[in-house]
Coordinates of C-alpha atoms in Angstrom, one line a residue:
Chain A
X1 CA 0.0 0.0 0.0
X2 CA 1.3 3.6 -0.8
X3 CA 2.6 5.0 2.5
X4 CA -0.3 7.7 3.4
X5 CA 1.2 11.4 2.8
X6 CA -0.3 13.5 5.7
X7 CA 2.6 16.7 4.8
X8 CA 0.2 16.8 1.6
X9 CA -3.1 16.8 3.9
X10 CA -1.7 19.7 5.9
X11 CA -0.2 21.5 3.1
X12 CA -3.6 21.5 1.5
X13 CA -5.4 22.3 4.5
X14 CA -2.9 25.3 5.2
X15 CA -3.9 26.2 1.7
X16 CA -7.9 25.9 2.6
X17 CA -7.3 28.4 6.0
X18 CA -6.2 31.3 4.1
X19 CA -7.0 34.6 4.2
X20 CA -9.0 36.3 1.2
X21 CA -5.9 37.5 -1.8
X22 CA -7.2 40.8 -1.5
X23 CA -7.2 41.5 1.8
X24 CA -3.8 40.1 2.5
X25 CA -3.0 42.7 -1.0
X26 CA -4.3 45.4 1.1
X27 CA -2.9 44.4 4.5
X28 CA 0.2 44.2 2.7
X29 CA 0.2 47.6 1.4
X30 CA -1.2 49.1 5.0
X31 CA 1.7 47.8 6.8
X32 CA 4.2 48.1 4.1
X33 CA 3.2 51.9 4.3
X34 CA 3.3 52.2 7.8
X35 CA 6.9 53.6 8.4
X36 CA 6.9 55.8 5.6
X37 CA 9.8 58.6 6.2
X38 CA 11.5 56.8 8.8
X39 CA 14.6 54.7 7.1
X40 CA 16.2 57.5 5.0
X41 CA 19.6 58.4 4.7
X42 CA 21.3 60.0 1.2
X43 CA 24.5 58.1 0.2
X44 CA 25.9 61.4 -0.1
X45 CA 26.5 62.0 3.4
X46 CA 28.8 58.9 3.3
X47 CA 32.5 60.5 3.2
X48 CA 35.1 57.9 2.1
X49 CA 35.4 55.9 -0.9
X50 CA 33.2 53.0 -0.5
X51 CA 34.6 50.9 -3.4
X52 CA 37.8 50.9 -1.5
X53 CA 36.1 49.4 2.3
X54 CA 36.1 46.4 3.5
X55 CA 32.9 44.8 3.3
X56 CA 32.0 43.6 6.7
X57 CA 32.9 47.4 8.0
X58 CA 30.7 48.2 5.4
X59 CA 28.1 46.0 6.5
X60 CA 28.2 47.4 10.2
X61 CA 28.2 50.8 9.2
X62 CA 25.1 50.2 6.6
X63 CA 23.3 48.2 9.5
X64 CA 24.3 52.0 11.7
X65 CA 22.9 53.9 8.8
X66 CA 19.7 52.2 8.7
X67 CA 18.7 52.3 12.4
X68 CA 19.5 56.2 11.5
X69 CA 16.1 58.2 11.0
X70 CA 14.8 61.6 10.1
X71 CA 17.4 62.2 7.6
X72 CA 16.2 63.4 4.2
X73 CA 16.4 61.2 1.0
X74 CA 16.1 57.5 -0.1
X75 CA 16.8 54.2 1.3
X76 CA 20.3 52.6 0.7
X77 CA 19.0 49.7 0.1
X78 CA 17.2 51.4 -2.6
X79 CA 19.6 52.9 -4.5
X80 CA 22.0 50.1 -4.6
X81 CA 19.9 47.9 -6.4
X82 CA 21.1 47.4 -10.0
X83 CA 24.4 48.2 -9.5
X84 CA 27.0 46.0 -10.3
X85 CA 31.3 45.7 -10.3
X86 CA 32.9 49.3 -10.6
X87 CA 30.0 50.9 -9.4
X88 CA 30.5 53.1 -6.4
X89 CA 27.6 51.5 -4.5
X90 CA 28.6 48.0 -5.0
X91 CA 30.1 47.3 -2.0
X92 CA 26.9 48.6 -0.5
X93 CA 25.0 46.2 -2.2
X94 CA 26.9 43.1 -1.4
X95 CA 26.8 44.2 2.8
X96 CA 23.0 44.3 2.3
X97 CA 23.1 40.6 0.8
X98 CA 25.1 39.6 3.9
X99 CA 23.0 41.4 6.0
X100 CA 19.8 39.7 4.4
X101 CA 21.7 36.3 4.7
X102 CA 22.3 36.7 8.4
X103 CA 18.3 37.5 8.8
X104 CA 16.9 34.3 7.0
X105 CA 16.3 31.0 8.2
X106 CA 18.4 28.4 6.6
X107 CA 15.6 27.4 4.3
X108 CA 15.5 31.0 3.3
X109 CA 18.8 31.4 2.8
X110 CA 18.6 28.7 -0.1
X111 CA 16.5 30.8 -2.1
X112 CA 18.2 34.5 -1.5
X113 CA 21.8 32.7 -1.9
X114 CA 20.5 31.2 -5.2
X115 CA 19.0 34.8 -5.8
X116 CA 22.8 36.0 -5.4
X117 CA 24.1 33.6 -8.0
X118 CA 22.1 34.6 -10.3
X119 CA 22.8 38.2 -9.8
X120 CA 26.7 37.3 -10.3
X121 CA 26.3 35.6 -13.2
X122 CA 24.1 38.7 -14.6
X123 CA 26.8 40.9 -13.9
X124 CA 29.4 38.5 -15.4
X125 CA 27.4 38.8 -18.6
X126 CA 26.8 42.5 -18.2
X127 CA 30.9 43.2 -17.5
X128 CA 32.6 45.0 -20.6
X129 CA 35.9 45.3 -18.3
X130 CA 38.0 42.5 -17.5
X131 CA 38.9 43.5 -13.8
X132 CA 34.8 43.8 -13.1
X133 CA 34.5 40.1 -15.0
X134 CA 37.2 38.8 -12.3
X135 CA 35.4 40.2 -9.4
X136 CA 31.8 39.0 -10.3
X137 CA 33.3 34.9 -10.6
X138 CA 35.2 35.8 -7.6
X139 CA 31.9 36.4 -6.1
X140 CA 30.0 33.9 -8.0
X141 CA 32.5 30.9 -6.1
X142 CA 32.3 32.2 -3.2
X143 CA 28.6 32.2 -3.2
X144 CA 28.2 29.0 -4.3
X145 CA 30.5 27.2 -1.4
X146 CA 28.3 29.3 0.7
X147 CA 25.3 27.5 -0.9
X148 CA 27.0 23.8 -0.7
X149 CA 27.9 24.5 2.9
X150 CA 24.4 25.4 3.5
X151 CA 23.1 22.7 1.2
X152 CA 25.6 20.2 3.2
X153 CA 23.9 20.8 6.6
X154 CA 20.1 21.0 5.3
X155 CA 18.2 17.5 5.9
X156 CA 20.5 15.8 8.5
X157 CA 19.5 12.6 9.7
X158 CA 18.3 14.1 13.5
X159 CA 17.4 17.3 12.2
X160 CA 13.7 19.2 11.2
X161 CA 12.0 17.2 9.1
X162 CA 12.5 18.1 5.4
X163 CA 9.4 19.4 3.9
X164 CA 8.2 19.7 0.4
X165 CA 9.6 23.0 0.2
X166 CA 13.0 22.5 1.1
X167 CA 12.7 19.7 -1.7
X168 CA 11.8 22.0 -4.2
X169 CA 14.4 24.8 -3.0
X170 CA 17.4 22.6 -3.3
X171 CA 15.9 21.3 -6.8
X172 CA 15.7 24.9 -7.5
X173 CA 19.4 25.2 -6.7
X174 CA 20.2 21.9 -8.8
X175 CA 18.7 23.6 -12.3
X176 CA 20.1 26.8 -11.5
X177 CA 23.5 25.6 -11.7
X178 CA 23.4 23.7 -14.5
X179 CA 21.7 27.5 -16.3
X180 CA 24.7 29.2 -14.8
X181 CA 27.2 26.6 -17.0
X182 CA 25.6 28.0 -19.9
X183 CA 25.1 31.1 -19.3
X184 CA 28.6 30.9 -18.3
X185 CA 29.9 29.5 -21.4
X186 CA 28.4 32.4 -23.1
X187 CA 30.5 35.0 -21.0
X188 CA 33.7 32.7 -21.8
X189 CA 33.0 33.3 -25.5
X190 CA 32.9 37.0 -25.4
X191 CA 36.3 37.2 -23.0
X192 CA 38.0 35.0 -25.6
X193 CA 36.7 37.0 -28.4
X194 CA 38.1 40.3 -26.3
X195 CA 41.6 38.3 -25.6
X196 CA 41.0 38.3 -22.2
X197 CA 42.3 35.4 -21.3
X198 CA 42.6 35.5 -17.1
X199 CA 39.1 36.3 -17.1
X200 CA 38.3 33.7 -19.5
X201 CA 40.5 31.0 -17.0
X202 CA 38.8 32.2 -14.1
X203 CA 34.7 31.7 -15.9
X204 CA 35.8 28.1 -16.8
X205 CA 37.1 27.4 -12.9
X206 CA 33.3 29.3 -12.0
X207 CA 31.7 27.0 -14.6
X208 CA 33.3 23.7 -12.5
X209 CA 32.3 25.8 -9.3
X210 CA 28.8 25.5 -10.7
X211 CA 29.0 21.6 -11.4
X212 CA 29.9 21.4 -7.7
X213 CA 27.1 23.1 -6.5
X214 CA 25.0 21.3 -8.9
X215 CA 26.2 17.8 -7.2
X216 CA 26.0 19.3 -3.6
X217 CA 22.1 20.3 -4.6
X218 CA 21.5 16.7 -5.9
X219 CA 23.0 14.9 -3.1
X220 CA 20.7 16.9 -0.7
X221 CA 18.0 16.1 -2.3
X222 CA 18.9 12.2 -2.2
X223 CA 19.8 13.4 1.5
X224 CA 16.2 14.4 1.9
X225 CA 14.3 11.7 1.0
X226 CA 16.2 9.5 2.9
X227 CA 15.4 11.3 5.6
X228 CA 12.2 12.5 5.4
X229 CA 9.1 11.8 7.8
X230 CA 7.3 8.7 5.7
X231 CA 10.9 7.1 5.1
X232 CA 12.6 6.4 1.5
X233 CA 10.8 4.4 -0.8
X234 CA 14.0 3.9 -2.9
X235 CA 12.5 5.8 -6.1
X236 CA 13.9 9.0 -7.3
X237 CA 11.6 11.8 -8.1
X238 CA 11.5 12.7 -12.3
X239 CA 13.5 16.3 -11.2
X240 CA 16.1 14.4 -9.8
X241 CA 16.8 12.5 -13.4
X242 CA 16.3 15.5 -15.2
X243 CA 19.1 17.0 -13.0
X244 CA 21.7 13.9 -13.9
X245 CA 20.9 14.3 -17.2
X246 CA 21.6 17.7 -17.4
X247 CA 24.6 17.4 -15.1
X248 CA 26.5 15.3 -18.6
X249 CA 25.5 18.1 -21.1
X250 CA 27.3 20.7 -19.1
X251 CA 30.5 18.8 -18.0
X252 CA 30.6 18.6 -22.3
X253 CA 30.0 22.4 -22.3
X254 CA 32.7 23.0 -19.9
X255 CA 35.0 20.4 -22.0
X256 CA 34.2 22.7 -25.3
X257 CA 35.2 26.1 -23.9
X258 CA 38.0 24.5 -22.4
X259 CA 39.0 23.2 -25.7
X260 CA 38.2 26.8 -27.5
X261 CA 40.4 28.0 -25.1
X262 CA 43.1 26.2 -26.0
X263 CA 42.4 26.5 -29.7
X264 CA 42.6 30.3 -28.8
X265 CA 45.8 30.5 -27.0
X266 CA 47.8 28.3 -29.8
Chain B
X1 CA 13.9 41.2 7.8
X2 CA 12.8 42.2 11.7
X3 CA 16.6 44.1 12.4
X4 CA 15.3 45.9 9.2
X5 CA 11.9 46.6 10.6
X6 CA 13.0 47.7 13.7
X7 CA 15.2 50.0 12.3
X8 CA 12.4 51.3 10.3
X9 CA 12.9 50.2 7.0
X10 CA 9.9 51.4 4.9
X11 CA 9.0 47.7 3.4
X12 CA 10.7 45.3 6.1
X13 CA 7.1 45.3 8.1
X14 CA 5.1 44.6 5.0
X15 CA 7.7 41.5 4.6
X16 CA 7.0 40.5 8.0
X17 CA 3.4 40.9 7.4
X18 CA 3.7 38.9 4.0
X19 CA 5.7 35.8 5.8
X20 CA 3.5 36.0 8.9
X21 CA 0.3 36.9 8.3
X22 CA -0.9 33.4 6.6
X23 CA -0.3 31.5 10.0
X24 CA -1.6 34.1 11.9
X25 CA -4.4 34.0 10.2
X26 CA -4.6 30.5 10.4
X27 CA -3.9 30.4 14.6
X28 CA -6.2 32.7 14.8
X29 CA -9.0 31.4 12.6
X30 CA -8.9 27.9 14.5
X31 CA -9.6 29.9 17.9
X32 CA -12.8 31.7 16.5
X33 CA -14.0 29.8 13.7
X34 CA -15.1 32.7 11.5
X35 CA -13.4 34.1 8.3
X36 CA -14.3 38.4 9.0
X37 CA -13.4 37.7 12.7
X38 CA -10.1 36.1 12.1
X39 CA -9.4 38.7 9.0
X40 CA -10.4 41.6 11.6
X41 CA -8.4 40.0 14.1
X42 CA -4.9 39.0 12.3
X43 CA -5.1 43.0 11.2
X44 CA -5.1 44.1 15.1
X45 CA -2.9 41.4 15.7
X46 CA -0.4 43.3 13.6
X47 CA -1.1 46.8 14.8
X48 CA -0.3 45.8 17.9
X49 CA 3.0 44.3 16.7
X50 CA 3.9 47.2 15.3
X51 CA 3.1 49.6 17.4
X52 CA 4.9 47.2 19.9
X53 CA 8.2 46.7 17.9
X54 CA 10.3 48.7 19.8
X55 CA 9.8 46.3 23.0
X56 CA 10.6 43.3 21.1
X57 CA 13.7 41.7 22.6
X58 CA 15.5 40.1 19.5
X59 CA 16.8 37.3 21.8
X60 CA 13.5 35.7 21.3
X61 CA 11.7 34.4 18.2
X62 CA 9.2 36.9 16.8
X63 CA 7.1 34.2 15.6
X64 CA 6.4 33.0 19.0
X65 CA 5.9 36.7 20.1
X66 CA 3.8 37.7 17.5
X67 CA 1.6 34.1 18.1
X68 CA 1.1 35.3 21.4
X69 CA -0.2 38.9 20.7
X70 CA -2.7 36.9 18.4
X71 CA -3.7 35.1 21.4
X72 CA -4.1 38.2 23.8
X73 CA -5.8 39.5 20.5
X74 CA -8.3 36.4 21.0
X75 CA -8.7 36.6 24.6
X76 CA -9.8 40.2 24.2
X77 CA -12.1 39.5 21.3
X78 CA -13.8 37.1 23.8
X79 CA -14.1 38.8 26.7
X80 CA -15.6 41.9 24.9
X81 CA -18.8 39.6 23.9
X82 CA -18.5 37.5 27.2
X83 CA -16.5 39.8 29.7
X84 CA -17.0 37.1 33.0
X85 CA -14.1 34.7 31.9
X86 CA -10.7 34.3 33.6
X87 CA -7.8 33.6 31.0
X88 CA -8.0 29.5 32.1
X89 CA -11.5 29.6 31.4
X90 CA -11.2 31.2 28.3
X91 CA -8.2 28.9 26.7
X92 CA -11.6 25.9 27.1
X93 CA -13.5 28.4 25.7
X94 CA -11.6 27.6 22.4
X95 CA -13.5 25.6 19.9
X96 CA -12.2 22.5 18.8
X97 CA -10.4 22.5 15.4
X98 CA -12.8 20.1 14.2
X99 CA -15.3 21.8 15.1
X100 CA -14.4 25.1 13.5
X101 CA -13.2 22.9 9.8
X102 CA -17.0 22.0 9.9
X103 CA -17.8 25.1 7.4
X104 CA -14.9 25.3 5.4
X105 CA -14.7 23.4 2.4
X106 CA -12.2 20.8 2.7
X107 CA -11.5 17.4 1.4
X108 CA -12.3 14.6 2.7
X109 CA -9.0 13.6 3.8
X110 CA -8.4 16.8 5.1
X111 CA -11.8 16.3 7.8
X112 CA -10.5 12.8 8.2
X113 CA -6.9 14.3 9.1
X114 CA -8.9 16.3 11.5
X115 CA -10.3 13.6 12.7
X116 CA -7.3 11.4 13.5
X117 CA -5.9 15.0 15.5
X118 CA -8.7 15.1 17.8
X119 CA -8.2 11.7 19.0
X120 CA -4.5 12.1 20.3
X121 CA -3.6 13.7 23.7
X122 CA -3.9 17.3 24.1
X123 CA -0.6 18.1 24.4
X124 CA 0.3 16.1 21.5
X125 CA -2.3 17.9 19.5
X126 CA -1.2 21.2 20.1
X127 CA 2.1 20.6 18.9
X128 CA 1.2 19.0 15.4
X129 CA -1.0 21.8 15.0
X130 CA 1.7 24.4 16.1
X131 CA 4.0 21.9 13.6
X132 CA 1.7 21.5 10.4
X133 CA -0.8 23.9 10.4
X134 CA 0.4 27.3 12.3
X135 CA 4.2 26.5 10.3
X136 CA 6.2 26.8 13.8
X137 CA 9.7 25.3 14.0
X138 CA 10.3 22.7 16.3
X139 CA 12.6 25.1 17.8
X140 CA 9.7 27.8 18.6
X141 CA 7.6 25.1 19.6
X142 CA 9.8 24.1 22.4
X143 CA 9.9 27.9 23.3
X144 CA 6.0 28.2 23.7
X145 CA 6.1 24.7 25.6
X146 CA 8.8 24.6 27.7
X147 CA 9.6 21.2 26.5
X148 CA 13.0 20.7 25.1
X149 CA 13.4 20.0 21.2
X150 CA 14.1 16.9 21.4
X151 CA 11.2 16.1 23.0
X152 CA 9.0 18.3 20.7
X153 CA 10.6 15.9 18.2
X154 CA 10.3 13.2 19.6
X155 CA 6.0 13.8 20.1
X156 CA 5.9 14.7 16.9
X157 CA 7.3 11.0 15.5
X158 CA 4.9 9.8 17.6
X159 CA 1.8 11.7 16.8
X160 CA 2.3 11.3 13.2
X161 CA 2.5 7.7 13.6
X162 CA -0.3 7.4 15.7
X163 CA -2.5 9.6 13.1
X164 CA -1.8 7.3 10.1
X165 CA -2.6 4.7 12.8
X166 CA -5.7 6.1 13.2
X167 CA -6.1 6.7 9.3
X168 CA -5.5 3.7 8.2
X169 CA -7.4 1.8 11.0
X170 CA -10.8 3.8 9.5
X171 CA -10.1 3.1 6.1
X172 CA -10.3 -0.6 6.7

């Protein structure tokens, strides 16, 4: 007999007690409007180079600015959005990441680490300048043993029981990577078209960063069904093929550019 | 995302509001059994929590502290129609989830789920619900309780087991 899935039962029922869509909307937008003109401080005020800081004193003195109120202007957070390597704000932007990271549950942090990667790899793509290509992968690796760690410690035998949704986050994680690859591979081609071959080295150790992530993702998920509430029933789930599958296609697309590479530099 | 809040970020308490408010909503609906009550209710709940930030002590879980400003929220609401109950009395006063499921359109799994949680201990009861359908972590749960994780864990093995005990005895 199939083993009876209560986590479904609840999960529906959870979905059954919900409040009405549009009164959470309108909640959402009451509360959300609540503290209007409190958090405000212009990055103007801020007297130093911030490209040169370190980014923990960063991170403390952006967690000081936001507890700072009545001053006139916008958010920080706000205005270093979309900004990417070279950009004066940067270092801003990655001390509100950390910042976010040290706020969220574990589970959370799955999605906004992912979130992060993604970002790196946009600005990888978005680069024109060598140095700011360099420092994106730089960021890109770290963030990703910052997701296997975090991947590593999720769905211990002894730990919270592994939901549904931690499933599909680490799944989420294991297609992401395998994107990244080829989104990667397309950032290779354009450094080797420029002749920038550091950068070029450093996006095919990023791509194999990627794969590592990828197999830390898939052996969580294994990890999680062995240890989930209603015990293994030896089968895996279709995502988990797809993500094997996909794993060979981009250890060949890492094989190519290392080969174009080489072609290149002959 | 409550750092944020309390340092007045502009959208940090909408966030909290977003991630929240469903199990509020859902704690709260199970004590009064009415949609526009528990709607009405989850809204003060939050007022409250706002205007109450700035006492929040970080060192506990603001899940738990904003479950038990719904609760206060609930005890008010009843002793406003009803005002001769004493807290104790008023925790009986509580309907039983079954009871408050009966006019909401669920499966029938879901009323035979309910089912299989009213016959388990008290105790054990509260904590699958706090579990499964109010989204605490086991952590938080031991916080409410006083028990110590591992035994929050260690009930909720049990209760599980004993509910598809229950489950399957009925379907055969």
């Amino acid at each position: 007999m199939k083993d009876l899935d209560l986590n479904r039962i609840f999960k529906e029922i959870r979905k059954t007690i919900s409040p009405d869509e549009k009164w959470l909307d309108s909640q959402t937008r009451k509360f959300s409007s609540k503290h209007d003109g409190k958090l405000t401080l212009t990055i103007s005020i801020l007297p130093f180079n911030a490209l040169a800081m370190n980014r923990k004193l960063m991170a403390i003195i952006v967690s000081g600015a936001i507890v700072l109120t009545g001053l006139v202007g916008v958010p920080v957070a706000a205005q270093a959005k979309d900004v990417g390597p070279g950009d004066f704000l940067y270092p801003v932007d990655l001390a509100l990441e950390d910042a976010e990271l040290a706020l969220a549950s574990d589970e959370d942090d799955v999605v906004l680490l992912n979130e992060q990667l993604e970002e790196r790899v946009g600005e990888s793509e978005d680069s024109e300048e060598s140095g700011e290509v360099s420092e994106a992968i730089e960021l890109y690796n770290q963030k990703v043993d910052q997701l296997e760690e975090l991947l590593a410690s999720l769905c211990q035998e002894g730990s919270e029981s592994c939901d549904e949704d931690t499933f599909s986050k680490i799944e989420t994680v294991g297609f992401a990577t395998l994107r990244h690859v080829e989104v990667l591979a397309g950032v290779f081609d354009k450094q080797i078209e420029k002749g920038n071959e550091s950068a070029a080295d450093a996006i095919i150790g990023a791509m194999e960063h990627s794969l590592n992530g990828h197999d830390q993702a898939v052996e969580s998920l294994q990890k999680s069904r062995e240890n989930s509430e209603d015990g293994d029933d030896g089968e895996t789930s279709v995502a988990e093929e797809e993500l094997k599958a996909g794993k060979d296609k981009a250890k060949q697309k890492i094989e190519e550019a290392k080969t174009r590479g080489k072609g290149r530099s002959k | 995302m409550v750092e944020r809040a309390l340092g007045g970020d502009v959208e940090a308490f909408g966030k909290l509001f977003e991630v929240y408010s469903k199990p509020v909503y859902r704690f709260i609906f199970f004590k009064v059994g009415n949609r526009e009550v528990a709607e009405d209710l989850t809204s003060q709940t939050f007022e409250k929590a706002l205007k109450g930030l700035a006492g929040f002590d970080e060192k506990k879980f603001f899940k738990t502290w904003l479950f038990t400003i719904a609760k206060n929220t609930v005890i008010d609401y009843y002793r406003s129609r009803k005002n001769s109950f004493s807290i104790e009395e008023l925790e009986d006063v509580f309907p039983d989830s079954e009871d408050v499921t009966n006019d909401v359109q669920v499966s029938d799994e879901a009323r035979r789920l309910f089912g299989a949680l009213s016959k388990l201990k008290k105790d054990w009861k509260r904590i699958v619900e706090f579990k499964y359908i109010f989204e605490l972590k086991n952590e938080e749960i031991a916080y409410i309780t006083g028990m110590s994780e591992g035994n929050v864990r260690v009930i909720l093995t049990r209760a599980i087991k004993k509910m598809k005990h229950i489950f399957r005895h009925e379907r055969s």
